[in-house]
Each structure stands twice: as structure tokens, then as C-alpha cells.
PDB file of C-alpha atoms in Angstrom:
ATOM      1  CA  UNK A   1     -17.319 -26.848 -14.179  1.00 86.00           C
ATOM      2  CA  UNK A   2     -17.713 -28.137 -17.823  1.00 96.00           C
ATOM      3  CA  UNK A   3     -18.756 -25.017 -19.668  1.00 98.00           C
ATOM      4  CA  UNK A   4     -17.957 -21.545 -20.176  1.00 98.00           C
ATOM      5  CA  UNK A   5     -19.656 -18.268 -22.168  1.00 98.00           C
ATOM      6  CA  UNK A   6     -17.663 -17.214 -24.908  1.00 97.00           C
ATOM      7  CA  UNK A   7     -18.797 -14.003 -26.470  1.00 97.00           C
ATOM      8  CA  UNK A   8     -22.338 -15.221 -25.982  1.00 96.00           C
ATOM      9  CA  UNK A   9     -21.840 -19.164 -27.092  1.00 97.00           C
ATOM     10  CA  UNK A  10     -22.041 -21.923 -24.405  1.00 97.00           C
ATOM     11  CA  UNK A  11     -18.529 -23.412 -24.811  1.00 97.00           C
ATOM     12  CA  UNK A  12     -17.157 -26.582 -23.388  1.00 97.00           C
ATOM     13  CA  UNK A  13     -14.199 -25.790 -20.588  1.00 96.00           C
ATOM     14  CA  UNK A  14     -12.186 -27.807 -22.695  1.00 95.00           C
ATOM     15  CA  UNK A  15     -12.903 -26.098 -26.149  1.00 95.00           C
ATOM     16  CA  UNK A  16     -12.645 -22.474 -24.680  1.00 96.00           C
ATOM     17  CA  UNK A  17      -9.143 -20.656 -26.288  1.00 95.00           C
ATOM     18  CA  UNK A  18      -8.133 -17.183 -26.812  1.00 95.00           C
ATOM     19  CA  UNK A  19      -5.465 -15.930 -29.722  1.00 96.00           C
ATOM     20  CA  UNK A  20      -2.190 -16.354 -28.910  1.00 97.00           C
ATOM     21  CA  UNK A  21      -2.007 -12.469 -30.107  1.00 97.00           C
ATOM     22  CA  UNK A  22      -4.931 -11.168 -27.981  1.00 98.00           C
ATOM     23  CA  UNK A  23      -3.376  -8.406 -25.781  1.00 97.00           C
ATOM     24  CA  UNK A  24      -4.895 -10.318 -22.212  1.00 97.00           C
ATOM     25  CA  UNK A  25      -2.886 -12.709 -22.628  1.00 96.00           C
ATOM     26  CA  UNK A  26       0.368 -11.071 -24.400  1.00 96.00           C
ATOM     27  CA  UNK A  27       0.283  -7.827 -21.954  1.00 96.00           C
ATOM     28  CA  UNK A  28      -2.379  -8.282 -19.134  1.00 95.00           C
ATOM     29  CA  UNK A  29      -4.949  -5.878 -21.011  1.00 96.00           C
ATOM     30  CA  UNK A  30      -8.065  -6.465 -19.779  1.00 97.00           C
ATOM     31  CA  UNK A  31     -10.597  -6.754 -16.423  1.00 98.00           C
ATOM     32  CA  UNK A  32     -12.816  -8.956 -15.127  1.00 98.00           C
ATOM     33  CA  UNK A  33     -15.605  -9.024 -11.754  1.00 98.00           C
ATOM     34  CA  UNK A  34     -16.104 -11.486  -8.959  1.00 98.00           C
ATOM     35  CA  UNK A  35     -19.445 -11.660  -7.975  1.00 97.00           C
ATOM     36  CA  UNK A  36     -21.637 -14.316  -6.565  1.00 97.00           C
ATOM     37  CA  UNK A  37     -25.591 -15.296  -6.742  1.00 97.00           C
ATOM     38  CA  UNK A  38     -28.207 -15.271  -4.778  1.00 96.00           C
ATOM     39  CA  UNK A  39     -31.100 -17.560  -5.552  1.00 93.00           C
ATOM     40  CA  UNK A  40     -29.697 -17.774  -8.878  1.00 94.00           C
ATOM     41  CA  UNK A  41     -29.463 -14.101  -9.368  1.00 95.00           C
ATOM     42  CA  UNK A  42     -26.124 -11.815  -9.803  1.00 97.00           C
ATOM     43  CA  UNK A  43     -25.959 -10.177  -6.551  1.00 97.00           C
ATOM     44  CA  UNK A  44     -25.207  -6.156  -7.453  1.00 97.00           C
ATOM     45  CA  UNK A  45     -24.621  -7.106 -10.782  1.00 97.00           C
ATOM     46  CA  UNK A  46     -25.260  -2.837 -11.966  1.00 97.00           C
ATOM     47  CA  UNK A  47     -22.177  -1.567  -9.672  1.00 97.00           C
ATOM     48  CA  UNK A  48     -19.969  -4.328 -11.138  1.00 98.00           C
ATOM     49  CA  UNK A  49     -20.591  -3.565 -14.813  1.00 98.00           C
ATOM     50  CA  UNK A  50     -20.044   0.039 -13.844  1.00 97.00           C
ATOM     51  CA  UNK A  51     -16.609  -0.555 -12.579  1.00 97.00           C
ATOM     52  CA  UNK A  52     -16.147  -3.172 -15.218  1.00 97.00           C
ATOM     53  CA  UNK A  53     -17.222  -0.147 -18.125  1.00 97.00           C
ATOM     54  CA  UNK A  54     -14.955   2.693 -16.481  1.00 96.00           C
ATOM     55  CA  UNK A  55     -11.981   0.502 -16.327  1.00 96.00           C
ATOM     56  CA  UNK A  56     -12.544  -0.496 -20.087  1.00 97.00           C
ATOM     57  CA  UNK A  57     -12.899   2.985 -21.153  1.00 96.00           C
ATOM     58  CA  UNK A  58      -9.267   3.960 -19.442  1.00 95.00           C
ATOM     59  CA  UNK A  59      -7.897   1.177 -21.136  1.00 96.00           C
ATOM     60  CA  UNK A  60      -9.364   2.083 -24.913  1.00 97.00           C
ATOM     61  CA  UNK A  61     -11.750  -1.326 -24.803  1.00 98.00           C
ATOM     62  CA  UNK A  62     -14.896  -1.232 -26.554  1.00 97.00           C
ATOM     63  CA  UNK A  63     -17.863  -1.983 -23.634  1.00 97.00           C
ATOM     64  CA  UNK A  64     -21.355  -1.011 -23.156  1.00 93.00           C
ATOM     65  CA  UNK A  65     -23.371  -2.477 -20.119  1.00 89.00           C
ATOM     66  CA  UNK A  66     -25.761  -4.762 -21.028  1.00 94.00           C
ATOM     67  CA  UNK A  67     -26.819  -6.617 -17.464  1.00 96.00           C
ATOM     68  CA  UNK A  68     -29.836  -8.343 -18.991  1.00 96.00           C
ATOM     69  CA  UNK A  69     -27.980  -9.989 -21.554  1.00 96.00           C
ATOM     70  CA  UNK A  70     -25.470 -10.733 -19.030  1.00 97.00           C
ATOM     71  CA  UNK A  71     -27.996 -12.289 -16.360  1.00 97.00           C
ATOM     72  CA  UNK A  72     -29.299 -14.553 -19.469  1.00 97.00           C
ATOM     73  CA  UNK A  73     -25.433 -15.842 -20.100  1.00 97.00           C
ATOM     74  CA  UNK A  74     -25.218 -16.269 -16.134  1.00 97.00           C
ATOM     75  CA  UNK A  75     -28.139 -18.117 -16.383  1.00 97.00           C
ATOM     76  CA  UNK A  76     -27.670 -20.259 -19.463  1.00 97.00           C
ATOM     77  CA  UNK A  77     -24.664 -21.307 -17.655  1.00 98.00           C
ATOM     78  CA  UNK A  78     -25.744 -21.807 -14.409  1.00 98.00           C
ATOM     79  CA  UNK A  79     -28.019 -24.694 -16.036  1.00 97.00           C
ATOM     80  CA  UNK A  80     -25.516 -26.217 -18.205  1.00 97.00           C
ATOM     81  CA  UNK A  81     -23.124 -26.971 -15.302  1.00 97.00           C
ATOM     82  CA  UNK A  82     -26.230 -27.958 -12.825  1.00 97.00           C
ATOM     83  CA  UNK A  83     -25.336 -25.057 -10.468  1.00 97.00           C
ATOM     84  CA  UNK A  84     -28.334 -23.173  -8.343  1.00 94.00           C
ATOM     85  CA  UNK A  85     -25.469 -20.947  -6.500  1.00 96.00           C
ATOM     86  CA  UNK A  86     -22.184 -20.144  -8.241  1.00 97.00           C
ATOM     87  CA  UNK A  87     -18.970 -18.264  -8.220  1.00 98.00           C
ATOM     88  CA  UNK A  88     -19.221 -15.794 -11.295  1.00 98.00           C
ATOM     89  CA  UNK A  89     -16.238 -14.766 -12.961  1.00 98.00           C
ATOM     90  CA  UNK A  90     -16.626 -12.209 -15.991  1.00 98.00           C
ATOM     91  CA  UNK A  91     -13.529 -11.483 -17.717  1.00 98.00           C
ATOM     92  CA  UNK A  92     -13.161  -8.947 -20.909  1.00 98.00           C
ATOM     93  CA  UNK A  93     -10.363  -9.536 -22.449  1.00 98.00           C
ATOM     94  CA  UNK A  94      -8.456  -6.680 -25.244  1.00 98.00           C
ATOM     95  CA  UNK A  95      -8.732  -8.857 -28.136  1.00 97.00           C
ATOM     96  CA  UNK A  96      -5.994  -9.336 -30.917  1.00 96.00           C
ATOM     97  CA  UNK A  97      -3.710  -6.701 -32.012  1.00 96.00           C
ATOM     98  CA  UNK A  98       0.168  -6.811 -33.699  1.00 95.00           C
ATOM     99  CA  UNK A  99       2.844  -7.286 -31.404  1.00 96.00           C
ATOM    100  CA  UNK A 100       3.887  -4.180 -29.503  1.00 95.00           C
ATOM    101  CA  UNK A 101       2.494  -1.756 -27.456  1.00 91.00           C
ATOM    102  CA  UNK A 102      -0.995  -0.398 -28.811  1.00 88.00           C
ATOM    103  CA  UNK A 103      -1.335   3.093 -30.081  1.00 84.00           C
ATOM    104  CA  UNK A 104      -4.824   3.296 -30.228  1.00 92.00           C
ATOM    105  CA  UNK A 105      -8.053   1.704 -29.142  1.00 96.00           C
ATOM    106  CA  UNK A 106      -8.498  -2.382 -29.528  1.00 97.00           C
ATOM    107  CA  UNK A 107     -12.186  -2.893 -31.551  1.00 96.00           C
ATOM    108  CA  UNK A 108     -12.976  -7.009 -30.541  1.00 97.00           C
ATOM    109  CA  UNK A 109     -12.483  -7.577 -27.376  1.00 98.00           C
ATOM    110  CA  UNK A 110     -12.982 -11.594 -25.860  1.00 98.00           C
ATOM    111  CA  UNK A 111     -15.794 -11.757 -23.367  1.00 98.00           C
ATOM    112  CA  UNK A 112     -15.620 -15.117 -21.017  1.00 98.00           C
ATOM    113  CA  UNK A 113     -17.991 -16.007 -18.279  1.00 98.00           C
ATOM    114  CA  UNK A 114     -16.752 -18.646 -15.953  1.00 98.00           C
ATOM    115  CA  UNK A 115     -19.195 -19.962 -12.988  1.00 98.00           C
ATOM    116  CA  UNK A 116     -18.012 -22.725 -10.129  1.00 97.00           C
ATOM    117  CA  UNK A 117     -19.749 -23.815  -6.967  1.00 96.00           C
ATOM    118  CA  UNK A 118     -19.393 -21.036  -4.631  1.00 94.00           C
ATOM    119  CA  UNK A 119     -16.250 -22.216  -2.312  1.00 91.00           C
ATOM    120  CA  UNK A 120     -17.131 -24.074   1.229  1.00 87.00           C
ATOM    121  CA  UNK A 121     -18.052 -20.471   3.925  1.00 88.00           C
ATOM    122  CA  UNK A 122     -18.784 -22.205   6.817  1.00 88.00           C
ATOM    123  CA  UNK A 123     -21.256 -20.449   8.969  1.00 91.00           C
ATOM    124  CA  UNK A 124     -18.380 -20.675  11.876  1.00 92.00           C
ATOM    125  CA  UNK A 125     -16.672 -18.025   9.837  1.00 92.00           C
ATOM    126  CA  UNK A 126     -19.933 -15.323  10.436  1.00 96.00           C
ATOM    127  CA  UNK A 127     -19.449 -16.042  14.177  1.00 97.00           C
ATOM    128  CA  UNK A 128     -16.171 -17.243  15.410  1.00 96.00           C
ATOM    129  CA  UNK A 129     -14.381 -15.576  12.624  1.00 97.00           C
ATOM    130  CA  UNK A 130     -10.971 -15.861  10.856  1.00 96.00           C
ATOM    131  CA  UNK A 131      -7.457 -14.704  11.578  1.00 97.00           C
ATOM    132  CA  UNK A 132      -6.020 -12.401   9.838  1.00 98.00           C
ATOM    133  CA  UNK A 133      -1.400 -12.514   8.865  1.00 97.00           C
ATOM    134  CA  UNK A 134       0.570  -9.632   8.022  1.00 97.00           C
ATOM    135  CA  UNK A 135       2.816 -11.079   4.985  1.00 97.00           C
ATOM    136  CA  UNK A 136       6.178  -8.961   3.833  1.00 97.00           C
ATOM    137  CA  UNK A 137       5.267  -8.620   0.279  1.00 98.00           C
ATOM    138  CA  UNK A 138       4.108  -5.544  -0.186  1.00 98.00           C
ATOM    139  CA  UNK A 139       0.797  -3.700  -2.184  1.00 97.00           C
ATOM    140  CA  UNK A 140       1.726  -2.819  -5.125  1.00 95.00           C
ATOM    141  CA  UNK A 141       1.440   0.709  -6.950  1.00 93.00           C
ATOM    142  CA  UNK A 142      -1.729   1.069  -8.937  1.00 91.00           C
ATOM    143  CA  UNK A 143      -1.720   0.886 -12.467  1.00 85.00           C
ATOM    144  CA  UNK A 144      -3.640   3.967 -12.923  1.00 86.00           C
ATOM    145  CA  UNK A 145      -5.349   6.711 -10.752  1.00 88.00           C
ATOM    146  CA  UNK A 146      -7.153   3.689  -9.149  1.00 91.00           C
ATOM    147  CA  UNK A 147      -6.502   0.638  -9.116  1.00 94.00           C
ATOM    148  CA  UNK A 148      -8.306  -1.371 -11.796  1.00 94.00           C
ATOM    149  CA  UNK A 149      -9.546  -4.968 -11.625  1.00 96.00           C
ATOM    150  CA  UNK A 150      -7.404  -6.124 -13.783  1.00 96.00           C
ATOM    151  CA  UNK A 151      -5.480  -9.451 -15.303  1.00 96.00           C
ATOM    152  CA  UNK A 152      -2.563  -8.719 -13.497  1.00 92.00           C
ATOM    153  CA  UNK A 153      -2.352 -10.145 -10.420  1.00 93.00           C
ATOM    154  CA  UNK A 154       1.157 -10.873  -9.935  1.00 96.00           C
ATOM    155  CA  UNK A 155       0.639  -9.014  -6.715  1.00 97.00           C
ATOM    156  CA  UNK A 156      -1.554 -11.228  -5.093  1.00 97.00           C
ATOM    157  CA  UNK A 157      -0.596 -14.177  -6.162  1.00 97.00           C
ATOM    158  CA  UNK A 158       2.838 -13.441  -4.574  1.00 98.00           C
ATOM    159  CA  UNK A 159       0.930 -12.591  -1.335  1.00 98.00           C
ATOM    160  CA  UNK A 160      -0.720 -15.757  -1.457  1.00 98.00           C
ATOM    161  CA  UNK A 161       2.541 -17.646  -2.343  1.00 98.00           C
ATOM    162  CA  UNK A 162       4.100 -16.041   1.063  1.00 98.00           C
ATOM    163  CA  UNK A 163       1.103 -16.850   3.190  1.00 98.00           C
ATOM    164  CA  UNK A 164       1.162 -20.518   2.602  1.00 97.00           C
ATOM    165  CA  UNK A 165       4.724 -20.534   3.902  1.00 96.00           C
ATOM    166  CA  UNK A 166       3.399 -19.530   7.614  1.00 95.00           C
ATOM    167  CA  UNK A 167       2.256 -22.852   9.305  1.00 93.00           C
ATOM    168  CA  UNK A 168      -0.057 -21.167  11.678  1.00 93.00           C
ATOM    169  CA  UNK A 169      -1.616 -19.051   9.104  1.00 95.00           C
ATOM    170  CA  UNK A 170      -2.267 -22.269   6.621  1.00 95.00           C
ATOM    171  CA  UNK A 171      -3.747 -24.043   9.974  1.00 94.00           C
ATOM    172  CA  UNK A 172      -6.067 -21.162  10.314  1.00 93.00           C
ATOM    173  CA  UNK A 173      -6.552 -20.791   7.451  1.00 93.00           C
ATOM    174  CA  UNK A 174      -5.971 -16.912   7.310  1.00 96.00           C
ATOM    175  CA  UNK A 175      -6.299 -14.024   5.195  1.00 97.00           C
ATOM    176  CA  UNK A 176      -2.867 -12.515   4.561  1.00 98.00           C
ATOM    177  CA  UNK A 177      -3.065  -8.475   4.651  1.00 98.00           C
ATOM    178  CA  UNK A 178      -0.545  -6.319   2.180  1.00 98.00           C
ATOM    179  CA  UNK A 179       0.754  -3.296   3.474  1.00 98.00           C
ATOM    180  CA  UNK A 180       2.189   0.133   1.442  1.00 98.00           C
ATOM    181  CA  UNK A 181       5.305   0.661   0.823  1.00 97.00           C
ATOM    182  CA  UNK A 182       5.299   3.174   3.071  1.00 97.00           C
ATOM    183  CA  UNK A 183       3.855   0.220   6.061  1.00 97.00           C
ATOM    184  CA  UNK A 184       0.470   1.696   5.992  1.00 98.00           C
ATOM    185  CA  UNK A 185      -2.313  -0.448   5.704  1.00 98.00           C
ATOM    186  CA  UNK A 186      -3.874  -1.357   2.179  1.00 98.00           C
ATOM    187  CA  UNK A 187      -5.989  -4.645   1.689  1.00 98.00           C
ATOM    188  CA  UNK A 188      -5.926  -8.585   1.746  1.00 98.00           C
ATOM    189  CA  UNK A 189      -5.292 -10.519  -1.027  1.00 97.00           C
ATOM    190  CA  UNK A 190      -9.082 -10.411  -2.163  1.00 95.00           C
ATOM    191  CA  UNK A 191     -10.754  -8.687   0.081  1.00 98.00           C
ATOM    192  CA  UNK A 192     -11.299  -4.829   1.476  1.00 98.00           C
ATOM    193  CA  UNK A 193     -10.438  -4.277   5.470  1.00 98.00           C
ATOM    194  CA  UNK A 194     -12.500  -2.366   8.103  1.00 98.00           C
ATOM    195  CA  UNK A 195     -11.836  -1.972  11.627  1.00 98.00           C
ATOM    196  CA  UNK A 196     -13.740  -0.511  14.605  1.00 98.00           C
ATOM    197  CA  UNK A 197     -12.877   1.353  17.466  1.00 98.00           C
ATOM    198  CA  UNK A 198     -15.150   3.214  20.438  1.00 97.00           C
ATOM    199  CA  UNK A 199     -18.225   3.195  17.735  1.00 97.00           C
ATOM    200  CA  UNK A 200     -16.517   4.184  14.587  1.00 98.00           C
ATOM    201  CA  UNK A 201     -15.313   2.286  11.286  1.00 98.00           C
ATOM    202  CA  UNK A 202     -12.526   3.201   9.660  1.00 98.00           C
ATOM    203  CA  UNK A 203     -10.811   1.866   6.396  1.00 98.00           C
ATOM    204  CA  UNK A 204      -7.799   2.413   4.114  1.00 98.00           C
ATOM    205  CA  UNK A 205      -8.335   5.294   1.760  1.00 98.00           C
ATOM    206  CA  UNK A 206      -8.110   4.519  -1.621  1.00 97.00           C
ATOM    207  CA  UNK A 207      -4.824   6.898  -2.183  1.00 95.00           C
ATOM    208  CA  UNK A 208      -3.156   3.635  -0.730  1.00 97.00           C
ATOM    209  CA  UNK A 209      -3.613   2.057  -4.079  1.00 96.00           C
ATOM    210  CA  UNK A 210      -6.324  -0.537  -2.527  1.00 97.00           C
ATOM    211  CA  UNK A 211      -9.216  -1.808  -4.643  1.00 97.00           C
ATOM    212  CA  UNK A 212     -12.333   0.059  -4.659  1.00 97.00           C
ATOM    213  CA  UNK A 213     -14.430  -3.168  -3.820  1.00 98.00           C
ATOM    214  CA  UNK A 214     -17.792  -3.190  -4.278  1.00 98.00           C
ATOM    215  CA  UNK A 215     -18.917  -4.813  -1.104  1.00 98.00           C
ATOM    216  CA  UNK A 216     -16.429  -2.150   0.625  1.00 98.00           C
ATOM    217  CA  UNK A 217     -18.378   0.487  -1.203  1.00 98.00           C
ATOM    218  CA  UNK A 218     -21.890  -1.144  -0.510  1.00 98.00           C
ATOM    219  CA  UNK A 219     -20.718  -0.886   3.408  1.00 98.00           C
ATOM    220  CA  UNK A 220     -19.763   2.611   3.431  1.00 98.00           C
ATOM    221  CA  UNK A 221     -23.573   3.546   2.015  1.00 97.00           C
ATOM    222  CA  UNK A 222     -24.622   1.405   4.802  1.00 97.00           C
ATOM    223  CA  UNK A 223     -22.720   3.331   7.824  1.00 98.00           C
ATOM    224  CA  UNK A 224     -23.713   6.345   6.051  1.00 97.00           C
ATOM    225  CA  UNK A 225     -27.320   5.324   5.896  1.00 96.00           C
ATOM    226  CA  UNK A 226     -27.403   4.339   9.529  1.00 96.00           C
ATOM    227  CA  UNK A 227     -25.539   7.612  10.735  1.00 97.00           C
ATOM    228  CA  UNK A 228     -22.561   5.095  12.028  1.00 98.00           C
ATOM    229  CA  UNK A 229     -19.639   7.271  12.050  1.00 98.00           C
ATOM    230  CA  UNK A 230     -16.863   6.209   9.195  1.00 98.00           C
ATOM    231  CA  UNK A 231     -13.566   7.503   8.475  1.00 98.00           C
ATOM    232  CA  UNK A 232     -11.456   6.702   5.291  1.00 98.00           C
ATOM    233  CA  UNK A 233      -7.033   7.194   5.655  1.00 98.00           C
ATOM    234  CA  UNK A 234      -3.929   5.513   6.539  1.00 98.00           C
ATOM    235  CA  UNK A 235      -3.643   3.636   9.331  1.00 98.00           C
ATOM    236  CA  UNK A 236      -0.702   0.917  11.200  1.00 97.00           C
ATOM    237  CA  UNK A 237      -0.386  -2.387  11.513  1.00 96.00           C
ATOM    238  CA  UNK A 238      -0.515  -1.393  15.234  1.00 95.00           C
ATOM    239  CA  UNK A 239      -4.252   0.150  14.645  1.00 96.00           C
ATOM    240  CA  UNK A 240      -5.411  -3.124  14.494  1.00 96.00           C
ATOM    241  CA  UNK A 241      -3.833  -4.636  17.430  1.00 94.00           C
ATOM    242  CA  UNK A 242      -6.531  -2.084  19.250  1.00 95.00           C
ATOM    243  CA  UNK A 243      -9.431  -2.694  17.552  1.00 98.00           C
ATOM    244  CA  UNK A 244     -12.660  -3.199  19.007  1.00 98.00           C
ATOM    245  CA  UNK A 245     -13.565  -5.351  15.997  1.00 98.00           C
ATOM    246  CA  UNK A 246     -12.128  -6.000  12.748  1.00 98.00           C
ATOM    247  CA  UNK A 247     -13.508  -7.273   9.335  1.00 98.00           C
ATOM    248  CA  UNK A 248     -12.419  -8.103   6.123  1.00 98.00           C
ATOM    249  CA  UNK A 249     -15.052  -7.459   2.649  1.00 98.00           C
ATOM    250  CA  UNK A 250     -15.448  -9.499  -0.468  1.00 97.00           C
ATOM    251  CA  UNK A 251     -18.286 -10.173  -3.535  1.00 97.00           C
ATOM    252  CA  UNK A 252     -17.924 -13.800  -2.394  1.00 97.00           C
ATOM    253  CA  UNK A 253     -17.694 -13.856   1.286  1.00 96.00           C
ATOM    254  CA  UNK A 254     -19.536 -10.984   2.230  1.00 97.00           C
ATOM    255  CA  UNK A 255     -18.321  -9.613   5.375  1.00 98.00           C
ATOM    256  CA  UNK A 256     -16.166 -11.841   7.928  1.00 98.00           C
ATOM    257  CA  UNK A 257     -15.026 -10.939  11.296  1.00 98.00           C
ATOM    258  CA  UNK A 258     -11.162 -11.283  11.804  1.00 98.00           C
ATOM    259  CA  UNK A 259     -10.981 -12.700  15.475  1.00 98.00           C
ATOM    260  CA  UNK A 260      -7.356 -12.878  15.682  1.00 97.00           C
ATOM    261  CA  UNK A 261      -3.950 -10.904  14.076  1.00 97.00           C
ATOM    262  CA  UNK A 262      -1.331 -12.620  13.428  1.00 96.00           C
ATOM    263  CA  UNK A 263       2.186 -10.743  12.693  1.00 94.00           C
ATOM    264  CA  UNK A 264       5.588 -11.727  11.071  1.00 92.00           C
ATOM    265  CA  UNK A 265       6.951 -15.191  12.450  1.00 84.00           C
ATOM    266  CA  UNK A 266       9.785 -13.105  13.638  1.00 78.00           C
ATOM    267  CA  UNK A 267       8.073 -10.826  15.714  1.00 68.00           C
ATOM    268  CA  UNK A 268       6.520 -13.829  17.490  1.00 66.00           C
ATOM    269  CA  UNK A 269       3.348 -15.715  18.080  1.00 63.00           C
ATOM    270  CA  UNK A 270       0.638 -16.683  18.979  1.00 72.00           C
ATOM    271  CA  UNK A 271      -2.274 -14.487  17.719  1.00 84.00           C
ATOM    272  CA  UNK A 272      -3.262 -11.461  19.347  1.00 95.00           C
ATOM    273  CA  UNK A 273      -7.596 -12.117  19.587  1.00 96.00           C
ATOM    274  CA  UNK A 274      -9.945  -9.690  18.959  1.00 97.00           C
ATOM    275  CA  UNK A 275     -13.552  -8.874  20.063  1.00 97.00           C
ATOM    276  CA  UNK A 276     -13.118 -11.749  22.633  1.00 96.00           C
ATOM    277  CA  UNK A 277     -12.688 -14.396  19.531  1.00 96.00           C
ATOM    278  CA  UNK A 278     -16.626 -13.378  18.100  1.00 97.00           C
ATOM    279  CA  UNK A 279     -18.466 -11.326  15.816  1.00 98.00           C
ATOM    280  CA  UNK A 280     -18.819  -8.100  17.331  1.00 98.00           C
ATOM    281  CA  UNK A 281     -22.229  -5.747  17.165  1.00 98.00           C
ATOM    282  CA  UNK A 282     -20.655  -3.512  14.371  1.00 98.00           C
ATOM    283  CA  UNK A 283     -19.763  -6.056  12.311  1.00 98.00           C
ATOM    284  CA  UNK A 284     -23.053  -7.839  12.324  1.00 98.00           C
ATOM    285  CA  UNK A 285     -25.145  -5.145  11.961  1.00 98.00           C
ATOM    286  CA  UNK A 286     -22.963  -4.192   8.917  1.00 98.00           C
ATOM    287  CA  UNK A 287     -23.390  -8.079   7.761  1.00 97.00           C
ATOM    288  CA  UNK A 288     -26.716  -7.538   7.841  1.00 97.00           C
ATOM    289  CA  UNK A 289     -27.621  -5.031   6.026  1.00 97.00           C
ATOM    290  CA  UNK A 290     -25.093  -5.595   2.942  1.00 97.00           C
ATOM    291  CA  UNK A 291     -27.122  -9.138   2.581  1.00 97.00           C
ATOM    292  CA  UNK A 292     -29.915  -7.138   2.383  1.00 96.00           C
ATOM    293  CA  UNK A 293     -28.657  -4.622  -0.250  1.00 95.00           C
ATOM    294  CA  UNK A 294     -26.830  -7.779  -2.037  1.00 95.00           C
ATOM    295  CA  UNK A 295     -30.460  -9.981  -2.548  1.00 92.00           C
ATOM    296  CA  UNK A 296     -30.039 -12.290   0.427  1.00 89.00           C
ATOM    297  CA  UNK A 297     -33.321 -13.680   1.519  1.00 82.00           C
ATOM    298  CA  UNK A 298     -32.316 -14.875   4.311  1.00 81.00           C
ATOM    299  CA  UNK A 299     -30.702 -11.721   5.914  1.00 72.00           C
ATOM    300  CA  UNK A 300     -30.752 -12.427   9.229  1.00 53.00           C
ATOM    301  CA  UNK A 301     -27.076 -13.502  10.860  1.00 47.00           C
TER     302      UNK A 301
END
């Protein structure tokens, strides 16, 4: 990755700076979407800058939606680091203000576009699947009504610190799943979580303070659509452990099948498997048809 957009310029990596006073950096004030491409095209690009426009309007930033000038940043950049299929990052930052806590609305906010290779998904993951580790720390309280997409991410990154101290986890190389403070469950460290049991899907409510993902949003349509049976509340750890199938939701990774739990080193190992170690009917039905929605030519799984 050698260049960046910044507000609209092609910027070398190296080059790219904020202010010291803009109020991402000093206070966390500010949101950004994960998406990825499909034959060099956003994938759902409208429902990001929708949750991208909300959140700035909360937080008194200046944004209006403009997804063609967006795709034509996406693609300027695509070219200039020699990518056909990226990672897309799209961060809008506050902008400068004084020191202190902001009274009213910021007027010039930063707006940086990052894109990288998309990271290695082998196609093992779509049918063997991945395990999944319950980690101590737990999901934080939102920072609003809902959570927001946002530049804090102490949270996670203190998930993901924990995680790589479990050998087993690191060998499987695991999602690690946050619970509530009251033990319910809430999400994984960048991803949305579904589970399946006697025909139905169920998933954490947002009340838990989870993200509202997109992709987790895209799959509810779906189940809706198809007249698959889908509840949204607060579940157990234990929920999982009698799952028909589980699966775990992301912009990047679509939908993967967790094949295995794994709980607290204390409580004892090894992994409790699910869906006989596969991808399980639900879950690739559901696969299927968000590829479709996303842009993905080749659909079929």
C-alpha cells in the first residue's frame, strides 16, 4: 500500500498527516466503514454511507453521501497501488477544533481512504470453518443509543490482545467472541454472530450494545426474504454449545461457519465441534445469497 485519498487528493502513505489538534485523533471523534470489492466495485457501498451519514449527524460532523464520488476515489486508488480486489477503509475524521470538549458542531472534517490487498480467506474457511474462543474481556457499553463505528476501539483491540494469549486459539486461528456484562452474548471482535437451531437463526439483539453490521443486516433481509424463521435477543454462552450451526458475519469475510467453540482455558479443552466440523445447509444457503446481494459473480459456494 503506497497511497492513500486525502480529502479527494491521491497522497503518498508516507506524506498522509492529520493536525495534531483534529478531534480524531485528540478525542476519538470520528467513524469510518470496512467494506471490500468485488470486481473492482464497493460491495453495498449505499448501506455503508448510510450508517457512515447517521453516525456523523449524532456526532455534529458535516457529511452528505456522495457514493459516486466515492467509487471514483476507490477507484483512483485501486490503480495507483496496482490492486484489482482490496480492503477499503473510509475514515471521516472531526477535523481541528481548540482544545477541550466541543460545544457545537465541527465544519472541516478529514476524509481518508485507505485500500490493501484483501487479507488471505482461504476457501477451507467456507467449508471446514473456524473456531470460535470465548475471551474474559468484556463488550463494552455503547457510546450512544447504538453503537457507532467509531475510532475507538480500545475494546477490541483489548479482545484481540487476550486472544493471542490462548495457544489453541492462535493455532486455530480463532475468532474471539465478547460477552455483556451481564454474560450474554454480544459479538466478535469484527464480526456479527448467528446461530441455528431446529431450522431457526437467531442473533444478539442490538440492546446488547453489538454493532449493527451491515452484512448482519443484509442476512436478516435474506431469512426474511426466504421465510427462514429469525429471532433477535439475548442468549448464553451455553446456547451455542447446542447449536445446530453457528456463523460469524463481516464486510470482509462474508459469512464463515464456526465449526468448533472453544471456552476459557480454565474451564478446559479441547473444542466442543459443531455441525460435524462443516458448513451446515443454513449457513450456506445464507452464504449464498448475501454474495449475491453483495455483487459476487461467482455466487455459488
Amino acid at each position: 500500500m503506497k497511497y492513500t485519498m486525502m480529502n479527494g487528493q491521491l497522497t503518498e502513505l508516507k506524506q498522509a498527516a492529520i493536525p495534531v489538534m483534529d478531534h480524531g485523533f485528540l478525542y476519538g471523534i470520528g467513524l469510518f466503514e470496512t467494506f471490500r470489492t468485488y470486481h473492482g466495485k464497493p460491495s453495498i457501498l449505499g448501506r455503508h454511507l448510510e450508517r457512515m451519514a447517521a453516525g456523523c449527524n449524532e456526532l455534529g460532523i458535516p457529511f452528505t453521501a456522495d457514493p459516486d464520488e466515492l467509487e471514483q476515489w476507490i477507484a483512483r486508488l485501486l490503480a495507483a497501488n496496482e490492486l484489482e480486489e482490496a480492503y477499503i477503509r473510509y475514515t471521516v475524521s472531526a477535523g481541528e477544533e481548540l482544545l477541550g470538549l466541543p460545544a457545537g458542531n465541527y465544519s472541516e472534517p478529514n476524509h481518508i481512504v485507505f485500500a490493501k490487498p484483501l487479507p488471505a480467506m482461504p476457501d477451507e474457511w467456507y467449508e471446514k470453518g473456524k473456531a470460535l474462543q470465548l475471551l474474559r474481556t468484556r463488550r463494552n457499553t455503547p457510546e450512544g443509543q447504538v453503537r457507532f463505528k467509531s475510532l475507538h476501539y480500545m475494546n477490541n483491540i483489548l479482545a484481540k490482545r487476550e486472544l493471542m494469549q490462548y495457544e489453541q486459539a492462535v493455532q486455530l486461528q480463532a475468532e474471539g467472541l465478547m460477552l455483556t456484562p451481564e454474560g450474554h452474548l454480544a459479538e466478535g471482535m469484527v464480526s456479527n454472530l448467528f446461530f441455528v437451531k431446529d431450522g431457526m437463526v437467531f442473533t444478539p439483539e442490538l440492546s446488547t450494545g453489538i454493532l449493527p453490521g451491515i452484512t448482519r443486516e443484509v442476512v436478516l433481509e435474506a431469512c426474511k426474504e426466504r421465510k427462514i424463521p429469525v429471532t433477535e435477543g439475548r442468549y448464553t454462552w451455553e446456547a451455542l454449545g447446542g447449536a445446530d450451526e453457528i456463523f460469524m458475519t463481516s464486510s470482509i469475510q462474508e459469512l464463515v461457519p464456526i465449526t468448533a467453540i472453544l471456552d476459557l482455558p480454565a474451564a478446559g479443552y479441547p473444542a466442543l465441534e459443531i455441525s460435524q466440523g462443516r458448513i451446515g445447509p443454513m449457513t450456506r444457503e445464507l452464504l449464498h445469497l448475501y454474495r449475491i446481494k453483495a455483487g459476487r459473480r461467482d455466487a455459488a459456494t
